[in-house]
Short mmCIF file of C-alpha atoms in Angstrom, two decimals:
data_model
loop_
_atom_site.label_atom_id
_atom_site.label_comp_id
_atom_site.label_asym_id
_atom_site.label_seq_id
_atom_site.Cartn_x
_atom_site.Cartn_y
_atom_site.Cartn_z
CA MET X 1 -14.47 20.75 3.06
CA THR X 2 -14.73 17.71 0.79
CA THR X 3 -14.39 18.68 -2.79
CA ILE X 4 -15.36 15.95 -5.20
CA GLN X 5 -14.06 16.09 -8.80
CA ASN X 6 -16.07 16.81 -11.94
CA LYS X 7 -19.62 16.02 -10.60
CA THR X 8 -22.98 18.12 -12.10
CA VAL X 9 -24.79 16.52 -9.08
CA ASN X 10 -23.17 16.96 -5.70
CA PRO X 11 -23.52 13.34 -4.06
CA ILE X 12 -23.04 14.85 -0.62
CA ALA X 13 -25.04 18.06 -0.77
CA HIS X 14 -27.61 17.14 1.56
CA LEU X 15 -25.09 16.43 4.00
CA SER X 16 -24.31 19.36 6.86
CA ALA X 17 -21.06 19.69 8.50
CA GLU X 18 -22.71 18.13 11.66
CA ASP X 19 -24.15 15.11 9.42
CA ILE X 20 -20.45 14.64 8.55
CA GLU X 21 -18.95 14.44 12.31
CA LEU X 22 -21.67 12.30 13.39
CA ILE X 23 -20.72 9.70 10.56
CA GLY X 24 -17.20 10.14 11.81
CA LYS X 25 -18.53 9.38 15.62
CA GLU X 26 -20.30 6.47 14.50
CA LEU X 27 -17.60 4.81 12.66
CA ASP X 28 -15.24 5.77 15.63
CA ALA X 29 -17.53 3.87 17.75
CA ILE X 30 -17.56 0.97 15.49
CA ARG X 31 -13.42 0.83 15.39
CA ALA X 32 -13.49 1.14 19.09
CA ARG X 33 -15.44 -1.78 19.63
CA VAL X 34 -13.81 -3.82 17.70
CA VAL X 35 -10.56 -2.79 19.10
CA ALA X 36 -11.75 -3.41 22.66
CA ASP X 37 -12.95 -7.28 21.04
CA ARG X 38 -9.56 -8.21 19.29
CA GLY X 39 -8.34 -11.53 21.11
CA GLU X 40 -7.51 -15.03 20.54
CA ARG X 41 -9.91 -15.71 17.76
CA ASP X 42 -8.27 -13.25 15.74
CA ALA X 43 -4.77 -14.27 16.40
CA ALA X 44 -5.83 -18.10 15.72
CA TYR X 45 -7.38 -16.86 12.49
CA ILE X 46 -3.95 -15.11 10.95
CA ARG X 47 -1.80 -18.18 12.36
CA ARG X 48 -3.86 -20.39 10.69
CA VAL X 49 -3.86 -18.72 7.48
CA ILE X 50 -0.12 -18.57 7.65
CA SER X 51 -0.13 -22.12 8.31
CA VAL X 52 -2.08 -23.06 5.49
CA GLN X 53 -0.41 -20.78 3.14
CA ARG X 54 3.16 -22.20 3.85
CA LYS X 55 1.99 -25.99 3.79
CA LEU X 56 0.36 -25.15 0.33
CA GLU X 57 3.63 -23.37 -0.72
CA VAL X 58 5.88 -26.43 0.15
CA GLY X 59 3.49 -28.95 -0.97
CA SER X 60 3.10 -27.41 -4.38
CA ARG X 61 6.86 -26.97 -4.53
CA VAL X 62 7.16 -30.59 -3.78
CA VAL X 63 5.11 -31.50 -6.52
CA LEU X 64 6.91 -29.46 -9.12
CA LEU X 65 9.93 -31.60 -8.31
CA PHE X 66 7.87 -33.95 -10.79
CA SER X 67 6.55 -31.02 -12.90
CA LEU X 68 8.22 -33.13 -16.06
CA PHE X 69 5.03 -34.81 -15.99
CA PRO X 70 2.03 -32.52 -17.07
CA PRO X 71 -0.59 -33.22 -14.49
CA ALA X 72 2.03 -32.40 -11.62
CA TRP X 73 3.25 -29.30 -13.37
CA LEU X 74 -0.79 -28.22 -13.38
CA VAL X 75 -1.29 -29.20 -9.86
CA GLY X 76 2.26 -27.47 -8.72
CA THR X 77 1.61 -24.24 -10.71
CA ALA X 78 -2.19 -23.75 -9.22
CA GLY X 79 -0.99 -24.51 -5.77
CA LEU X 80 1.78 -22.24 -5.82
CA SER X 81 -0.17 -19.54 -7.60
CA VAL X 82 -2.63 -19.77 -4.56
CA ALA X 83 0.24 -19.70 -2.11
CA LYS X 84 1.55 -16.65 -3.70
CA ILE X 85 -1.96 -14.77 -3.68
CA LEU X 86 -2.52 -15.68 -0.12
CA GLU X 87 0.89 -14.63 1.00
CA ASN X 88 0.85 -11.09 -0.87
CA MET X 89 -2.95 -10.50 -0.13
CA GLU X 90 -4.30 -11.84 3.08
CA VAL X 91 -0.85 -12.31 4.99
CA GLY X 92 1.79 -9.78 3.77
CA HIS X 93 -0.45 -6.90 2.92
CA ASN X 94 -2.48 -7.01 6.28
CA ILE X 95 0.64 -7.84 8.68
CA LEU X 96 2.35 -4.94 7.00
CA HIS X 97 -0.59 -2.59 8.02
CA GLY X 98 -0.17 -3.45 11.42
CA GLN X 99 -3.24 -5.38 11.78
CA TRP X 100 -1.81 -7.91 14.01
CA ASP X 101 0.74 -5.78 15.94
CA TRP X 102 -1.22 -6.00 19.09
CA MET X 103 -0.39 -9.57 19.44
CA ARG X 104 2.96 -8.69 20.20
CA ASP X 105 4.27 -11.47 18.44
CA PRO X 106 7.67 -10.70 16.99
CA LYS X 107 7.30 -12.97 13.85
CA ILE X 108 4.14 -11.66 12.83
CA HIS X 109 4.72 -7.89 12.92
CA SER X 110 4.73 -4.84 10.74
CA THR X 111 8.12 -4.03 11.70
CA THR X 112 9.54 -7.52 11.19
CA TRP X 113 7.62 -9.26 8.10
CA GLU X 114 9.24 -9.23 5.19
CA TRP X 115 6.93 -10.54 2.22
CA ASP X 116 7.40 -12.48 -1.06
CA HIS X 117 7.46 -9.63 -3.23
CA VAL X 118 10.39 -7.54 -4.92
CA THR X 119 9.35 -4.09 -3.01
CA PRO X 120 11.17 -4.04 0.47
CA ALA X 121 8.51 -4.02 3.27
CA ASP X 122 9.66 -0.59 4.48
CA GLN X 123 9.23 0.95 1.22
CA TRP X 124 6.16 -0.22 0.52
CA LYS X 125 4.51 0.66 4.18
CA HIS X 126 5.65 4.40 3.36
CA SER X 127 4.04 4.80 -0.16
CA HIS X 128 0.98 2.78 0.75
CA ASN X 129 0.44 3.23 4.72
CA GLU X 130 1.38 6.73 5.10
CA LEU X 131 0.61 8.29 1.54
CA HIS X 132 -1.93 6.47 -0.09
CA HIS X 133 -4.14 5.53 2.83
CA THR X 134 -3.68 9.29 4.05
CA TYR X 135 -4.25 11.24 0.51
CA THR X 136 -6.93 8.33 -0.82
CA ASN X 137 -7.91 9.46 -4.11
CA VAL X 138 -6.66 13.27 -3.88
CA ILE X 139 -5.54 14.03 -7.24
CA GLY X 140 -1.85 15.08 -7.14
CA LYS X 141 -1.49 13.57 -3.77
CA ASP X 142 -2.40 9.95 -3.97
CA ASN X 143 0.16 8.44 -6.52
CA ASP X 144 -1.95 5.12 -6.29
CA LEU X 145 -4.35 7.05 -8.59
CA GLY X 146 -2.82 5.53 -11.98
CA TYR X 147 0.52 4.86 -10.49
CA GLY X 148 1.85 7.85 -12.37
CA ILE X 149 1.04 6.28 -15.50
CA MET X 150 -2.55 6.52 -16.18
CA ARG X 151 -4.99 9.38 -16.42
CA VAL X 152 -7.80 8.49 -13.80
CA ASP X 153 -9.94 11.75 -13.82
CA GLU X 154 -11.41 14.33 -16.41
CA ASP X 155 -9.83 17.03 -14.82
CA GLN X 156 -6.48 15.96 -15.49
CA ARG X 157 -4.95 17.29 -18.70
CA TRP X 158 -5.06 14.72 -21.49
CA HIS X 159 -1.86 14.03 -23.65
CA PRO X 160 -1.27 11.68 -26.64
CA PHE X 161 0.77 9.31 -24.35
CA HIS X 162 -2.77 8.49 -22.51
CA LEU X 163 -3.76 6.63 -25.73
CA GLY X 164 -1.50 3.90 -24.91
CA GLN X 165 -2.81 3.59 -20.97
CA PRO X 166 -4.89 0.42 -21.59
CA LEU X 167 -1.70 -1.06 -23.09
CA TRP X 168 0.74 0.32 -19.99
CA ASN X 169 -1.95 -0.85 -17.55
CA PHE X 170 -2.05 -4.33 -18.86
CA ILE X 171 1.67 -4.87 -18.81
CA ASN X 172 1.47 -3.42 -15.39
CA ALA X 173 -0.92 -6.07 -14.50
CA CYS X 174 1.48 -8.68 -15.67
CA PHE X 175 4.38 -7.62 -13.92
CA PHE X 176 2.74 -5.80 -11.27
CA GLU X 177 5.25 -6.46 -8.38
CA TYR X 178 7.73 -4.67 -10.31
CA GLY X 179 5.55 -1.78 -11.26
CA ILE X 180 4.96 -1.47 -7.42
CA ALA X 181 8.70 -1.48 -6.75
CA ALA X 182 9.27 1.38 -9.33
CA TYR X 183 6.23 2.94 -7.88
CA ASP X 184 7.43 2.89 -4.28
CA LEU X 185 10.56 4.34 -5.68
CA GLU X 186 8.93 6.97 -7.47
CA LEU X 187 11.34 6.33 -10.17
CA GLY X 188 9.54 8.25 -13.03
CA ARG X 189 9.67 11.37 -10.87
CA ASN X 190 13.07 10.93 -9.56
CA LEU X 191 14.25 10.30 -12.96
CA ARG X 192 12.53 13.12 -14.39
CA LYS X 193 13.82 15.62 -11.76
CA GLY X 194 17.16 14.49 -11.69
CA ARG X 195 16.99 13.23 -7.99
CA HIS X 196 18.19 9.75 -8.86
CA LYS X 197 21.73 10.91 -8.05
CA ARG X 198 20.91 11.80 -4.48
CA PRO X 199 22.16 9.63 -1.87
CA GLU X 200 18.86 8.64 -0.44
CA PHE X 201 17.22 7.70 -3.63
CA ARG X 202 20.61 5.43 -4.62
CA ALA X 203 20.13 3.79 -0.90
CA ARG X 204 16.66 3.06 -1.48
CA ALA X 205 17.40 1.73 -5.32
CA ARG X 206 19.95 -0.67 -3.90
CA ALA X 207 17.67 -1.95 -1.40
CA VAL X 208 15.06 -2.78 -4.41
CA GLY X 209 17.93 -4.30 -6.23
CA ARG X 210 18.89 -6.55 -3.38
CA LYS X 211 15.18 -7.69 -2.85
CA ILE X 212 14.96 -8.35 -6.76
CA ARG X 213 17.80 -10.58 -6.54
CA ARG X 214 16.79 -12.65 -3.66
CA GLN X 215 13.32 -13.03 -5.40
CA VAL X 216 14.76 -14.06 -8.56
CA LEU X 217 17.33 -16.34 -7.05
CA LYS X 218 14.94 -18.22 -4.93
CA ASP X 219 12.14 -18.40 -7.49
CA TYR X 220 14.22 -18.82 -11.03
CA VAL X 221 17.38 -20.44 -9.66
CA LEU X 222 16.99 -22.39 -6.48
CA HIS X 223 13.78 -24.09 -6.64
CA PRO X 224 14.14 -25.14 -10.51
CA LEU X 225 17.70 -26.34 -9.79
CA LEU X 226 15.99 -28.63 -6.76
CA SER X 227 13.87 -30.21 -9.63
CA GLY X 228 16.69 -31.72 -11.19
CA PRO X 229 15.46 -32.81 -14.66
CA SER X 230 12.26 -30.74 -14.22
CA PHE X 231 14.40 -27.29 -14.17
CA LEU X 232 12.69 -25.65 -17.08
CA HIS X 233 8.95 -27.20 -16.20
CA THR X 234 9.54 -25.63 -12.59
CA LEU X 235 10.95 -22.58 -13.91
CA ALA X 236 7.88 -22.32 -16.40
CA ALA X 237 5.49 -23.27 -13.54
CA THR X 238 7.22 -20.26 -11.01
CA PHE X 239 7.12 -17.81 -13.74
CA THR X 240 3.19 -18.80 -14.28
CA ALA X 241 2.24 -18.51 -10.74
CA ASN X 242 4.05 -15.05 -10.36
CA ILE X 243 2.11 -13.96 -13.28
CA VAL X 244 -1.23 -15.24 -11.97
CA ARG X 245 -0.42 -13.56 -8.52
CA ASN X 246 0.10 -10.03 -10.37
CA LEU X 247 -2.96 -10.32 -12.36
CA TRP X 248 -5.11 -11.18 -9.27
CA SER X 249 -3.55 -8.45 -7.16
CA HIS X 250 -3.75 -5.96 -9.75
CA SER X 251 -7.42 -6.93 -10.45
CA VAL X 252 -8.47 -6.75 -6.90
CA ILE X 253 -6.67 -3.23 -6.39
CA MET X 254 -8.37 -2.12 -9.72
CA CYS X 255 -11.72 -3.16 -8.20
CA GLY X 256 -11.33 -1.19 -5.13
CA HIS X 257 -10.10 1.98 -6.36
CA PHE X 258 -11.29 2.58 -10.02
CA PRO X 259 -14.79 1.42 -11.15
CA GLU X 260 -17.45 3.70 -11.96
CA GLY X 261 -19.03 5.31 -8.91
CA VAL X 262 -15.81 5.81 -7.01
CA GLU X 263 -14.89 9.46 -6.66
CA THR X 264 -11.90 11.39 -6.84
CA PHE X 265 -10.85 14.58 -4.72
CA SER X 266 -9.14 18.08 -5.46
CA ARG X 267 -6.06 19.01 -3.32
CA ARG X 268 -8.58 21.37 -1.32
CA SER X 269 -10.35 18.39 0.07
CA ILE X 270 -7.61 17.93 2.64
CA GLU X 271 -7.35 21.41 3.94
CA GLY X 272 -8.33 21.52 7.32
CA GLU X 273 -9.85 18.08 6.90
CA THR X 274 -11.80 16.87 10.09
CA ARG X 275 -12.09 13.48 11.21
CA GLY X 276 -15.30 13.21 9.72
CA GLU X 277 -14.51 14.49 6.33
CA TRP X 278 -11.37 11.96 6.39
CA TYR X 279 -13.96 9.07 6.92
CA LEU X 280 -16.11 10.60 4.24
CA ARG X 281 -13.54 10.55 1.96
CA GLN X 282 -12.78 7.17 2.69
CA MET X 283 -16.43 5.93 2.13
CA LEU X 284 -16.79 7.40 -1.31
CA GLY X 285 -13.15 6.66 -2.74
CA SER X 286 -13.49 3.06 -2.44
CA ALA X 287 -15.56 0.07 -3.93
CA ASN X 288 -16.32 -3.45 -2.69
CA ILE X 289 -16.43 -6.77 -4.44
CA ASP X 290 -19.07 -9.17 -3.91
CA GLY X 291 -18.56 -12.84 -3.24
CA SER X 292 -17.93 -15.84 -1.27
CA ARG X 293 -16.11 -16.38 2.00
CA LEU X 294 -13.20 -17.96 0.02
CA MET X 295 -13.09 -15.23 -2.54
CA HIS X 296 -12.75 -12.76 0.33
CA ILE X 297 -9.88 -14.56 1.90
CA MET X 298 -7.93 -14.55 -1.42
CA THR X 299 -8.48 -10.72 -1.87
CA GLY X 300 -6.77 -10.55 1.30
CA ASN X 301 -10.38 -9.21 2.54
CA LEU X 302 -9.74 -6.28 0.09
CA SER X 303 -13.01 -7.28 -1.48
CA TYR X 304 -14.21 -5.03 1.67
CA GLN X 305 -12.30 -1.98 0.51
CA ILE X 306 -14.42 0.42 1.80
CA GLU X 307 -14.24 -0.98 5.29
CA HIS X 308 -10.26 -1.32 4.78
CA HIS X 309 -9.71 2.24 3.91
CA LEU X 310 -12.00 3.35 6.95
CA PHE X 311 -9.88 0.68 9.32
CA PRO X 312 -6.81 -0.25 7.69
CA ASP X 313 -5.09 -1.44 10.83
CA LEU X 314 -8.16 -3.64 12.10
CA PRO X 315 -7.79 -7.41 11.50
CA SER X 316 -9.04 -8.08 8.16
CA ASN X 317 -11.16 -10.94 9.43
CA ARG X 318 -13.29 -8.16 10.96
CA TYR X 319 -14.23 -6.38 7.81
CA GLN X 320 -16.88 -8.96 6.83
CA GLU X 321 -18.69 -8.80 10.29
CA ILE X 322 -18.87 -4.77 10.27
CA ALA X 323 -19.68 -4.38 6.51
CA PRO X 324 -23.22 -4.52 7.41
CA GLU X 325 -23.27 -1.77 9.83
CA VAL X 326 -21.07 0.43 7.53
CA ARG X 327 -23.81 -0.19 4.59
CA ALA X 328 -26.50 0.55 7.01
CA LEU X 329 -24.46 3.79 7.85
CA PHE X 330 -24.37 4.98 4.06
CA ASP X 331 -28.06 4.17 3.73
CA ARG X 332 -29.02 6.18 6.71
CA TYR X 333 -27.05 9.28 5.38
CA GLY X 334 -28.13 8.78 1.54
CA LEU X 335 -24.58 7.98 0.49
CA LYS X 336 -23.95 5.03 -2.46
CA TYR X 337 -22.25 2.27 -1.28
CA THR X 338 -20.54 1.40 -4.36
CA SER X 339 -20.44 -2.92 -4.65
CA GLY X 340 -20.50 -5.55 -7.25
CA SER X 341 -19.22 -8.70 -8.43
CA LEU X 342 -15.73 -9.39 -9.60
CA PRO X 343 -16.44 -9.65 -13.05
CA ARG X 344 -18.49 -6.31 -13.31
CA GLN X 345 -15.98 -4.44 -11.25
CA VAL X 346 -13.29 -5.53 -13.35
CA PHE X 347 -15.19 -4.51 -16.45
CA SER X 348 -15.98 -1.06 -14.89
CA ALA X 349 -12.36 -0.37 -13.96
CA TRP X 350 -11.34 -1.25 -17.62
CA ARG X 351 -13.81 0.53 -19.04
CA LYS X 352 -12.84 3.63 -17.20
CA VAL X 353 -8.99 3.13 -18.14
CA PHE X 354 -10.12 3.11 -21.99
CA ARG X 355 -12.47 5.91 -21.61
CA LEU X 356 -9.99 8.50 -20.01
CA SER X 357 -7.23 7.29 -22.42
CA LEU X 358 -9.22 9.74 -24.87
CA PRO X 359 -9.62 13.53 -24.74
CA ASN X 360 -12.77 14.90 -22.92
CA ARG X 361 -15.92 15.06 -25.08
CA ARG X 362 -15.85 18.40 -23.57
CA THR X 363 -13.46 20.47 -21.58
CA PRO X 364 -14.36 20.23 -17.93
CA GLN X 365 -13.90 23.40 -15.40
CA ARG X 366 -11.00 22.62 -13.45
CA ALA X 367 -11.59 22.01 -9.96
CA ASP X 368 -9.46 24.28 -8.56
CA ASP X 369 -10.65 27.09 -10.58
CA ARG X 370 -14.05 26.75 -9.28
CA PRO X 371 -15.70 28.57 -6.17
CA ALA X 372 -15.65 26.84 -3.27
CA PRO X 373 -18.66 26.26 -1.39
CA ALA X 374 -18.85 24.72 2.19
CA LEU X 375 -19.28 21.15 0.46
CA VAL X 376 -18.89 20.93 -3.21
CA SER X 377 -18.64 17.43 -5.07
CA ALA X 378 -16.34 17.12 -7.77
CA GLY X 379 -14.82 13.85 -9.64
CA VAL X 380 -14.13 10.74 -11.66
#
């Protein structure tokens, strides 16, 4: 059963159980075709992106050796910002999803890659790959919904604390990598429930601490020291590049999960969930960003968030190829394919953050208290 939160009009009421399973079979066929076709051009793509990213980072850091001079500071900061975005989005995120494991290259593999981020790769893979992508947009199961600090659905109880969520969200955007590290540790929940004294939590916290120390040493000590008299300017450039990367990453993630039109689901939606129903939840619980090929690369191809949620382990360079087929499938089954420009999606996501920071205008009937017809829609 697929239960969507808070909908007066059920967007999937016209689908039968047979329709949903047919959708699943068509999507399985798309996936199987891409898996069978993976090969050298895909391997060449990721190796080329890694090469460009590394050359851009090294080149930018060389320019920052002379960051005492304003033009060098601007060029070096811009280049380092782009390099960090590429490393996190198109390289690190997608490698850690296992998208390139089929290459059998030990240097480009989800089990060996460690990214330019304060969260250790193994902790991120658990919270993101295993939890978020399994329970996509299920209220109370997918902690990516609001990262535990925001109200993202009318069915969630409002508290005065939520009045501050636009501010919390902005702070989280600026220091996004640290917010993700705290989220991957489930820091708030573990502190609240007294689990922070458990050996397993302490071990994970120590791993995060070690990773933070390495990142800080690299970004804010080692590289600035190499700049000699440009130490403070390089320090400022690196801090700026990290803020730019964090704001960009946060915006892309927000656009894929929070705009109006993206559905959330009750916990009952995963009870006895079939393959077709899982696919349907990914289709309705994600949104895309329209833009140029360069923009897609800079988002790690998460501008094709719908396709990514349907096929998280397919090579990211294939999402643009299969997007027209996926969109045609939406049209054929009368489903809304949520997509829009970057400014439009950012505005929509932030509007929802502000709207849900306030109490509901009316008290909605909670989804878990409603009768459960075969396919009930419910949410955002």
